[in-house]
Short mmCIF file of C-alpha atoms and ligand atoms in Angstrom, two decimals:
data_model
loop_
_atom_site.label_atom_id
_atom_site.label_comp_id
_atom_site.label_asym_id
_atom_site.label_seq_id
_atom_site.Cartn_x
_atom_site.Cartn_y
_atom_site.Cartn_z
CA MET A 17 108.42 98.65 130.43
CA THR A 18 107.23 101.54 127.94
CA ILE A 19 105.87 100.34 124.74
CA LYS A 20 107.75 101.70 121.95
CA ALA A 21 107.18 101.83 117.89
CA VAL A 22 108.04 98.51 116.32
CA ARG A 23 111.13 98.45 114.57
CA GLY A 24 111.39 100.17 111.25
CA VAL A 25 108.23 101.69 111.74
CA HIS A 26 107.98 105.63 112.53
CA ASP A 27 105.14 108.14 113.59
CA ILE A 28 105.10 111.51 111.57
CA LEU A 29 105.06 113.98 114.47
CA PRO A 30 103.00 117.20 114.33
CA VAL A 31 106.35 119.33 113.13
CA GLU A 32 106.52 117.04 109.61
CA ALA A 33 103.00 117.09 108.98
CA ALA A 34 103.02 120.62 107.17
CA THR A 35 106.08 118.78 104.83
CA TRP A 36 103.85 115.57 104.28
CA GLN A 37 100.78 117.68 103.83
CA HIS A 38 102.57 119.83 100.98
CA VAL A 39 103.93 116.75 99.25
CA GLU A 40 100.72 114.98 99.15
CA ALA A 41 98.68 118.35 98.04
CA THR A 42 101.24 118.78 95.43
CA ALA A 43 100.91 115.46 93.96
CA ARG A 44 97.02 115.81 93.73
CA ARG A 45 97.57 119.20 91.89
CA VAL A 46 99.84 117.54 89.73
CA PHE A 47 98.20 114.44 88.91
CA GLU A 48 94.65 115.47 88.75
CA ALA A 49 96.12 118.09 86.10
CA TYR A 50 96.70 115.04 83.92
CA GLY A 51 93.64 113.80 84.60
CA TYR A 52 94.43 111.47 87.13
CA ARG A 53 91.75 110.67 89.75
CA GLU A 54 92.17 109.10 93.27
CA ILE A 55 91.35 105.43 94.24
CA ARG A 56 91.49 104.55 97.67
CA LEU A 57 92.45 101.11 98.39
CA PRO A 58 92.73 98.62 101.02
CA ILE A 59 95.72 97.94 103.43
CA PHE A 60 95.37 94.12 103.20
CA GLU A 61 94.54 91.56 100.58
CA ARG A 62 94.43 88.17 99.68
CA THR A 63 98.12 86.96 99.84
CA GLU A 64 97.86 85.25 96.31
CA LEU A 65 97.07 88.58 94.81
CA PHE A 66 100.34 89.65 95.46
CA ALA A 67 102.26 86.13 94.94
CA ARG A 68 100.48 86.30 91.49
CA GLY A 69 100.75 89.94 91.11
CA ILE A 70 104.33 90.68 91.89
CA GLY A 71 105.72 87.10 91.20
CA GLU A 72 106.66 84.49 93.41
CA VAL A 73 110.43 84.63 92.50
CA THR A 74 111.05 88.18 93.78
CA ASP A 75 112.32 89.12 97.02
CA ILE A 76 109.34 90.96 98.15
CA VAL A 77 106.99 87.83 97.89
CA GLN A 78 109.67 85.35 99.21
CA LYS A 79 111.43 87.60 101.91
CA GLU A 80 109.37 90.67 102.62
CA MET A 81 105.64 90.34 103.11
CA TYR A 82 103.82 90.85 106.26
CA THR A 83 101.63 87.93 105.92
CA PHE A 84 99.10 86.34 108.65
CA VAL A 85 96.36 83.92 108.83
CA ASP A 86 92.88 85.60 109.89
CA ARG A 87 90.38 84.01 112.10
CA THR A 88 88.77 82.10 109.11
CA GLY A 89 92.15 80.65 108.25
CA GLU A 90 92.55 82.78 105.24
CA SER A 91 95.89 83.98 104.29
CA LEU A 92 96.38 87.92 104.27
CA THR A 93 98.89 90.15 103.59
CA LEU A 94 99.66 93.92 104.36
CA ARG A 95 99.96 95.25 101.06
CA PRO A 96 103.98 95.85 99.88
CA GLU A 97 103.07 97.86 96.97
CA ALA A 98 99.99 99.14 95.18
CA THR A 99 99.70 98.22 91.35
CA ALA A 100 98.51 94.87 92.35
CA SER A 101 95.52 95.95 94.75
CA LYS A 102 94.62 98.80 92.02
CA LEU A 103 94.46 96.28 89.08
CA ARG A 104 92.20 94.03 91.19
CA ALA A 105 90.11 96.90 92.15
CA TYR A 106 90.09 97.69 88.14
CA ILE A 107 89.12 94.51 87.24
CA GLU A 108 86.62 93.71 90.32
CA HIS A 109 84.62 97.02 89.73
CA GLY A 110 84.70 97.18 85.68
CA LEU A 111 86.67 100.06 85.39
CA HIS A 112 88.18 99.14 82.27
CA VAL A 113 84.88 100.12 80.67
CA GLN A 114 85.87 103.90 80.94
CA PRO A 115 87.38 105.85 78.30
CA LYS A 116 91.38 104.53 77.77
CA PRO A 117 93.87 105.43 79.34
CA VAL A 118 91.83 104.77 82.96
CA ARG A 119 94.55 106.94 85.08
CA LEU A 120 94.26 106.25 88.59
CA TYR A 121 96.40 107.50 91.69
CA THR A 122 96.67 106.64 95.24
CA VAL A 123 98.44 107.59 98.35
CA GLY A 124 98.92 105.65 101.56
CA PRO A 125 101.16 103.00 103.65
CA MET A 126 103.12 99.99 102.43
CA PHE A 127 104.67 97.37 104.32
CA ARG A 128 107.97 95.47 103.68
CA TYR A 129 110.10 93.38 105.85
CA GLU A 130 113.43 94.97 104.77
CA ARG A 131 116.25 96.02 107.08
CA PRO A 132 115.71 99.35 108.26
CA GLN A 133 118.12 101.97 108.08
CA ALA A 134 117.95 105.51 107.10
CA GLY A 135 115.35 106.16 104.19
CA ARG A 136 114.20 102.28 104.62
CA TYR A 137 111.83 101.53 106.67
CA ARG A 138 109.34 98.74 107.15
CA GLN A 139 106.19 100.58 107.06
CA PHE A 140 106.70 103.64 104.64
CA HIS A 141 104.51 105.51 102.16
CA GLN A 142 104.08 105.90 98.57
CA LEU A 143 102.45 107.73 95.96
CA ASN A 144 101.31 105.35 93.30
CA VAL A 145 100.24 106.20 89.69
CA GLU A 146 98.69 104.02 86.95
CA ALA A 147 97.49 104.56 83.29
CA LEU A 148 95.87 101.55 82.20
CA GLY A 149 94.77 100.60 78.80
CA GLU A 150 96.78 102.14 76.55
CA GLN A 151 100.34 100.85 75.08
CA HIS A 152 101.11 103.88 73.09
CA PRO A 153 104.77 105.17 73.94
CA ALA A 154 103.72 108.75 73.99
CA LEU A 155 101.68 107.59 77.26
CA ASP A 156 105.28 106.26 78.88
CA ALA A 157 106.81 109.73 78.23
CA GLU A 158 103.85 111.71 79.26
CA VAL A 159 103.68 109.56 82.45
CA ILE A 160 107.63 110.29 83.25
CA ALA A 161 106.85 113.97 82.64
CA MET A 162 104.17 114.18 84.99
CA LEU A 163 106.72 112.42 87.51
CA ILE A 164 109.30 115.03 86.76
CA ASP A 165 106.35 117.92 87.13
CA PHE A 166 105.91 116.87 90.62
CA PHE A 167 109.42 116.94 91.54
CA LYS A 168 109.84 120.42 89.56
CA ALA A 169 106.73 121.73 91.64
CA LEU A 170 108.64 120.83 94.96
CA GLY A 171 111.96 122.68 93.70
CA LEU A 172 113.67 118.91 93.46
CA ALA A 173 114.12 118.41 90.22
CA ASP A 174 117.78 119.28 89.79
CA ARG A 175 119.02 117.00 92.51
CA LEU A 176 117.34 113.88 90.64
CA GLN A 177 118.61 112.02 87.84
CA LEU A 178 115.97 110.08 85.24
CA GLU A 179 117.44 106.91 84.40
CA LEU A 180 115.74 104.81 81.44
CA ASN A 181 115.74 101.45 80.20
CA SER A 182 113.78 99.00 78.24
CA ILE A 183 114.07 95.50 79.26
CA GLY A 184 112.32 94.00 76.38
CA ASP A 185 108.95 91.72 76.32
CA ALA A 186 108.03 88.01 76.46
CA ALA A 187 109.08 88.19 72.79
CA CYS A 188 112.70 89.26 73.14
CA ARG A 189 113.73 88.64 76.92
CA PRO A 190 113.68 84.82 76.98
CA GLN A 191 116.57 84.71 74.56
CA TYR A 192 118.48 87.57 76.37
CA ARG A 193 117.55 85.57 79.66
CA GLU A 194 119.29 82.49 78.22
CA ARG A 195 122.39 84.31 77.23
CA LEU A 196 122.97 86.19 80.52
CA VAL A 197 122.23 82.75 82.66
CA ALA A 198 125.12 81.54 80.52
CA TYR A 199 127.25 83.97 81.00
CA LEU A 200 126.69 84.43 84.75
CA ARG A 201 127.13 80.46 85.29
CA ALA A 202 130.35 80.90 83.14
CA HIS A 203 131.87 83.66 85.69
CA ALA A 204 130.10 82.15 88.63
CA ALA A 205 133.40 82.21 90.60
CA ARG A 206 133.20 85.91 90.86
CA LEU A 207 130.08 86.30 91.73
CA CYS A 208 128.50 86.64 95.43
CA GLU A 209 126.27 83.71 96.81
CA GLU A 210 123.24 85.55 96.15
CA CYS A 211 123.97 86.40 92.36
CA HIS A 212 124.43 82.38 92.49
CA GLU A 213 121.02 81.67 93.66
CA ARG A 214 119.64 84.55 91.48
CA THR A 215 121.08 83.30 88.26
CA GLU A 216 118.96 80.40 88.52
CA LYS A 217 115.66 81.82 90.04
CA ASN A 218 115.21 85.56 88.52
CA PRO A 219 118.63 86.39 86.45
CA LEU A 220 117.85 89.46 85.22
CA ARG A 221 118.19 90.89 88.98
CA VAL A 222 121.65 89.76 89.19
CA LEU A 223 122.16 92.80 87.03
CA ASP A 224 120.63 94.77 90.10
CA CYS A 225 123.64 93.25 92.72
CA LYS A 226 125.05 96.23 94.57
CA LYS A 227 128.21 94.42 95.73
CA ALA A 228 131.35 95.67 94.53
CA GLU A 229 133.11 92.12 94.09
CA CYS A 230 130.36 91.58 91.49
CA ARG A 231 130.50 94.87 89.62
CA PRO A 232 133.43 93.44 87.00
CA VAL A 233 131.16 90.52 85.96
CA LEU A 234 128.17 92.41 86.00
CA ASP A 235 129.91 95.46 83.75
CA GLY A 236 130.74 92.86 80.96
CA ALA A 237 127.47 91.25 81.01
CA PRO A 238 125.58 91.08 77.71
CA ALA A 239 123.18 94.03 77.32
CA LEU A 240 119.48 93.66 76.89
CA ALA A 241 119.61 96.56 74.73
CA ASP A 242 121.54 94.43 72.02
CA PHE A 243 118.34 91.52 72.20
CA LEU A 244 115.34 93.86 71.91
CA CYS A 245 112.92 92.94 69.15
CA GLU A 246 111.76 95.00 66.46
CA ALA A 247 108.44 96.42 68.05
CA CYS A 248 110.30 96.82 71.50
CA ALA A 249 113.17 98.84 70.10
CA ASP A 250 110.81 101.06 68.27
CA HIS A 251 108.82 101.53 71.58
CA PHE A 252 111.81 102.60 73.13
CA ALA A 253 113.23 104.88 70.54
CA ARG A 254 109.59 106.59 70.54
CA VAL A 255 109.55 106.97 73.99
CA ARG A 256 113.22 108.92 74.25
CA ARG A 257 111.89 110.75 71.35
CA TYR A 258 109.16 112.29 73.16
CA LEU A 259 111.11 112.93 76.28
CA GLU A 260 113.49 114.70 73.94
CA ALA A 261 110.80 116.66 72.34
CA MET A 262 109.68 117.98 75.74
CA GLY A 263 113.16 118.61 76.88
CA LEU A 264 113.49 115.99 79.44
CA ALA A 265 117.22 114.56 80.11
CA TYR A 266 117.64 111.05 81.00
CA VAL A 267 120.49 108.62 80.95
CA ILE A 268 120.30 105.32 79.70
CA ASN A 269 121.13 102.66 82.82
CA PRO A 270 121.45 98.93 80.87
CA ARG A 271 121.00 97.68 84.54
CA LEU A 272 117.84 98.98 85.39
CA VAL A 273 115.77 96.09 85.77
CA ARG A 274 113.88 96.68 88.98
CA GLY A 275 112.67 94.12 91.68
CA PHE A 276 109.25 93.18 90.12
CA ASP A 277 108.18 90.58 87.41
CA TYR A 278 105.71 92.12 86.00
CA TYR A 279 107.83 94.93 84.07
CA VAL A 280 108.22 95.02 80.32
CA ARG A 281 109.81 97.61 77.66
CA THR A 282 110.18 100.73 79.53
CA THR A 283 111.39 100.75 83.16
CA PHE A 284 112.70 103.81 84.94
CA GLU A 285 113.91 105.31 88.11
CA LEU A 286 114.62 108.69 89.58
CA THR A 287 117.81 108.83 91.42
CA THR A 288 119.49 111.17 93.63
CA THR A 289 123.32 111.32 95.28
CA HIS A 290 121.77 113.09 98.24
CA LEU A 291 120.38 110.52 100.08
CA GLY A 292 123.04 107.96 100.63
CA ALA A 293 122.79 104.38 100.08
CA GLN A 294 119.09 104.64 99.45
CA ASN A 295 119.29 106.47 96.18
CA ALA A 296 116.12 105.56 94.26
CA VAL A 297 113.29 108.28 95.21
CA ALA A 298 110.40 106.91 92.72
CA GLY A 299 110.45 104.10 90.20
CA GLY A 300 108.19 102.31 87.68
CA GLY A 301 107.46 100.80 84.27
CA ARG A 302 105.23 99.49 81.82
CA TYR A 303 103.65 95.98 82.92
CA ASP A 304 101.59 95.13 79.74
CA GLY A 305 100.13 91.86 80.52
CA LEU A 306 99.66 91.87 84.06
CA ILE A 307 95.78 92.70 83.88
CA GLU A 308 95.64 89.76 82.08
CA LEU A 309 97.62 87.67 84.46
CA LEU A 310 95.16 88.99 87.23
CA GLU A 311 92.05 87.60 85.00
CA GLY A 312 91.02 90.95 83.68
CA PRO A 313 91.17 91.86 79.84
CA PRO A 314 94.29 91.55 78.06
CA GLU A 315 95.12 95.54 78.24
CA ALA A 316 98.55 97.29 78.81
CA GLY A 317 99.29 99.60 81.80
CA ILE A 318 102.00 101.42 82.78
CA GLY A 319 102.73 103.52 86.46
CA PHE A 320 105.18 104.43 88.93
CA ALA A 321 105.66 105.06 92.82
CA ILE A 322 107.44 107.61 94.75
CA GLY A 323 108.63 106.97 98.26
CA MET A 324 107.35 109.76 100.41
CA GLU A 325 109.91 109.66 103.18
CA ARG A 326 112.50 109.99 100.62
CA VAL A 327 111.01 112.99 99.17
CA VAL A 328 110.26 114.57 102.51
CA LEU A 329 114.05 113.78 103.46
CA LEU A 330 115.14 115.63 100.26
CA LEU A 331 112.60 118.26 101.26
CA GLY A 332 114.32 119.03 104.60
CA SER A 333 112.32 121.44 106.61
CA THR A 334 111.66 123.77 104.21
CA VAL A 335 107.82 124.02 104.63
CA GLU A 336 106.89 125.87 107.75
CA THR A 337 104.46 124.67 110.19
CA PRO A 338 101.24 127.06 110.03
CA LYS A 339 101.00 129.05 113.35
CA PRO A 340 97.79 130.84 115.05
CA VAL A 341 97.58 134.46 114.04
CA ALA A 342 96.80 135.34 117.64
CA LEU A 343 96.31 134.08 121.06
CA LEU A 344 93.27 135.31 122.89
CA ILE A 345 93.92 135.72 126.70
CA PRO A 346 90.63 136.22 128.54
CA LEU A 347 91.45 137.27 132.33
CA GLY A 348 88.87 135.78 134.24
CA GLU A 349 85.73 134.09 133.37
CA ALA A 350 83.46 136.83 132.11
CA ALA A 351 86.31 137.97 129.61
CA LEU A 352 86.49 134.20 128.57
CA ALA A 353 82.66 133.87 128.01
CA ARG A 354 83.07 137.21 125.60
CA LEU A 355 86.08 135.61 123.60
CA LEU A 356 84.72 132.19 123.58
CA PRO A 357 82.21 133.03 120.50
CA VAL A 358 84.95 135.33 119.07
CA ALA A 359 87.24 132.77 118.57
CA GLN A 360 84.41 130.40 117.38
CA ALA A 361 83.44 132.91 114.73
CA VAL A 362 87.16 133.68 113.63
CA ARG A 363 87.69 129.82 113.28
CA ALA A 364 84.92 129.48 111.35
CA ARG A 365 86.31 131.86 108.77
CA GLY A 366 89.26 129.41 108.57
CA VAL A 367 91.81 131.81 110.40
CA PRO A 368 93.63 129.98 113.18
CA VAL A 369 93.55 131.21 116.61
CA ASP A 370 94.20 129.71 120.02
CA LEU A 371 92.56 130.77 123.41
CA GLY A 372 93.37 130.65 127.18
CA TYR A 373 90.80 129.66 129.45
CA GLY A 374 91.27 132.65 131.64
CA GLN A 375 93.12 130.81 134.62
CA ARG A 376 96.68 131.80 134.31
CA LYS A 377 98.39 135.00 134.98
CA LEU A 378 98.95 137.26 131.80
CA ARG A 379 102.69 137.09 132.26
CA ALA A 380 102.17 133.49 132.00
CA GLU A 381 99.76 133.47 128.92
CA LEU A 382 102.20 136.28 127.29
CA GLU A 383 105.23 133.63 127.69
CA ARG A 384 102.44 131.17 125.87
CA ALA A 385 101.95 133.40 123.07
CA ASN A 386 106.06 133.49 122.90
CA LYS A 387 106.29 129.97 122.63
CA LEU A 388 103.31 129.49 120.34
CA GLY A 389 105.34 131.49 117.93
CA VAL A 390 101.76 133.81 117.46
CA ALA A 391 102.49 137.33 115.93
CA HIS A 392 99.39 138.96 118.24
CA ALA A 393 98.08 138.72 121.59
CA VAL A 394 94.27 139.61 122.34
CA ILE A 395 93.77 140.42 126.02
CA VAL A 396 90.73 141.32 127.56
CA GLY A 397 90.16 141.62 131.68
CA ASP A 398 87.57 143.36 133.49
CA ALA A 399 88.56 146.78 132.69
CA GLU A 400 88.28 146.20 128.82
CA LEU A 401 85.14 144.38 129.14
CA GLU A 402 83.76 147.22 130.91
CA ARG A 403 84.74 149.70 128.01
CA GLY A 404 83.80 146.99 125.47
CA GLU A 405 87.45 147.03 124.19
CA ALA A 406 90.21 144.45 123.38
CA ILE A 407 93.91 145.44 123.85
CA VAL A 408 95.64 143.87 120.46
CA ARG A 409 99.27 143.27 121.44
CA GLU A 410 101.96 142.93 118.52
CA MET A 411 104.37 140.25 120.00
CA LYS A 412 107.59 141.35 118.32
CA ALA A 413 107.24 144.84 119.11
CA GLY A 414 105.34 144.88 121.89
CA ALA A 415 103.39 147.76 120.60
CA GLN A 416 99.62 147.80 121.93
CA ARG A 417 96.07 149.21 120.64
CA THR A 418 92.76 149.05 121.34
CA VAL A 419 89.88 147.72 119.50
CA PRO A 420 86.16 147.81 119.94
CA LEU A 421 85.01 144.20 121.14
CA ALA A 422 82.27 144.33 118.70
CA ASP A 423 85.13 144.50 115.89
CA LEU A 424 87.57 141.89 117.24
CA ALA A 425 86.65 139.22 115.00
CA ALA A 426 86.69 141.14 112.09
CA GLU A 427 90.06 142.37 113.04
CA LEU A 428 91.48 138.98 113.73
CA CYS A 429 90.37 137.88 110.14
CA VAL A 430 92.20 141.15 108.58
CA LEU A 431 95.28 140.12 110.37
CA GLY A 432 94.65 136.23 109.15
CA GLY A 433 94.58 137.77 105.81
CA ARG A 434 90.59 136.90 105.19
CA ALA A 435 89.35 140.28 105.31
P1 AMP B 14 109.47 100.30 94.64
O1 AMP B 14 107.92 100.02 95.12
O2 AMP B 14 110.00 98.82 95.07
O3 AMP B 14 109.76 100.48 93.09
O4 AMP B 14 109.50 101.37 95.37
C1 AMP B 14 109.20 102.57 94.94
C2 AMP B 14 109.90 103.86 95.72
O5 AMP B 14 109.40 103.39 96.75
C3 AMP B 14 111.28 103.62 96.00
O6 AMP B 14 111.92 104.62 94.80
C4 AMP B 14 111.70 104.34 97.29
O7 AMP B 14 111.57 106.18 97.08
C5 AMP B 14 110.53 103.86 98.04
N1 AMP B 14 110.30 102.72 98.76
C6 AMP B 14 110.59 101.44 98.47
N2 AMP B 14 110.97 100.81 99.56
C7 AMP B 14 110.98 101.64 100.60
C8 AMP B 14 111.15 101.10 101.99
N3 AMP B 14 111.20 99.97 102.85
N4 AMP B 14 111.06 102.29 102.83
C9 AMP B 14 111.34 103.67 102.61
N5 AMP B 14 110.87 104.20 100.81
C10 AMP B 14 110.77 102.75 100.14
#
């Protein structure tokens, strides 16, 4: 039997590569304009990092990690997200001595054992951003503005909605949690099995339940916004004010609690109605305290992750795969030897050309030129060699002209826009 890719894991094929590269290049341009620098991180870490950094009672740690024991008996995990790794590196390399906030981004695959469906995979890719060491609410607004700028640059911003919430901090969340648990227990009969379990383990996550049967109870649940302490309420009000100052529209979603333990205060998500059930395209929040939890300095942090597969799905096939400018067709060995260095010189200037190897008939090569979608074919046979010329054929119109072989490389550069 032929071996196929693992379930929930997919190949990104050459026809999709231009779109992926466009998404990544746009992210780099936007993030770097805001002062973010790339950090490249390992794909696997000690399991303990995620258990501590994401939280023992989260779905990710309890059900979704790809964990294995290596030959030394150590438990390792394929990273399910990037924040914990980034903070580990930040602490390990003493990056906190740099001027604050320290702004870092990374791009790469994440691994979660989830039930695969459209837009949800077991290996997927994220663009991750963190700004560390600054707790001013203007940073929250600035980070969100950058996220929106990225989607504006891709022409997708009008298909997304910014959802915003504050989930309080260690000063005010415990009181809320208590009230919420009391409420959920009182209404347990009308909640699903999973909600019962979460009520005891991670009650805020109950608010996230998507099942219709649980909705009425959850709609009536006490709202965290009513429990925010003064400092959290002030922080949230200022984040909103700064967003408004930048003309950024948002909706408050009191149920936006997100799947990680580490968030405090600001949480946000970009959602869309264009992707079916998987409506979240990006999400993030503030995590003051997490760096300290990982035994770093007591510093604030905020970040987000963008799901690249979902961005690519939203973009559709709008980014064209680049095509060679010309197919060079040598008819025979001597012509091949003459055209090889021409192709090399042109490619060295960054102009993409394709080359036949002189074995096929002209008709077969012209068919290949059509399939490749090149605008021009350059034909050189023995007669042309003798005259020191090449025939340049416009594929669409079929019009042909001759160009001195000595000028061919320069001519191809002109056709490729590199005069
Ligand atoms: P999270 O790290 O869970 O906050 O997710 C951030 C973003 O990553 C989400 O908004 C999605 O766009 C994307 N994402 C998360 N999990 C998956 C998955 N299993 N497959 C594809 N994209 C995902």
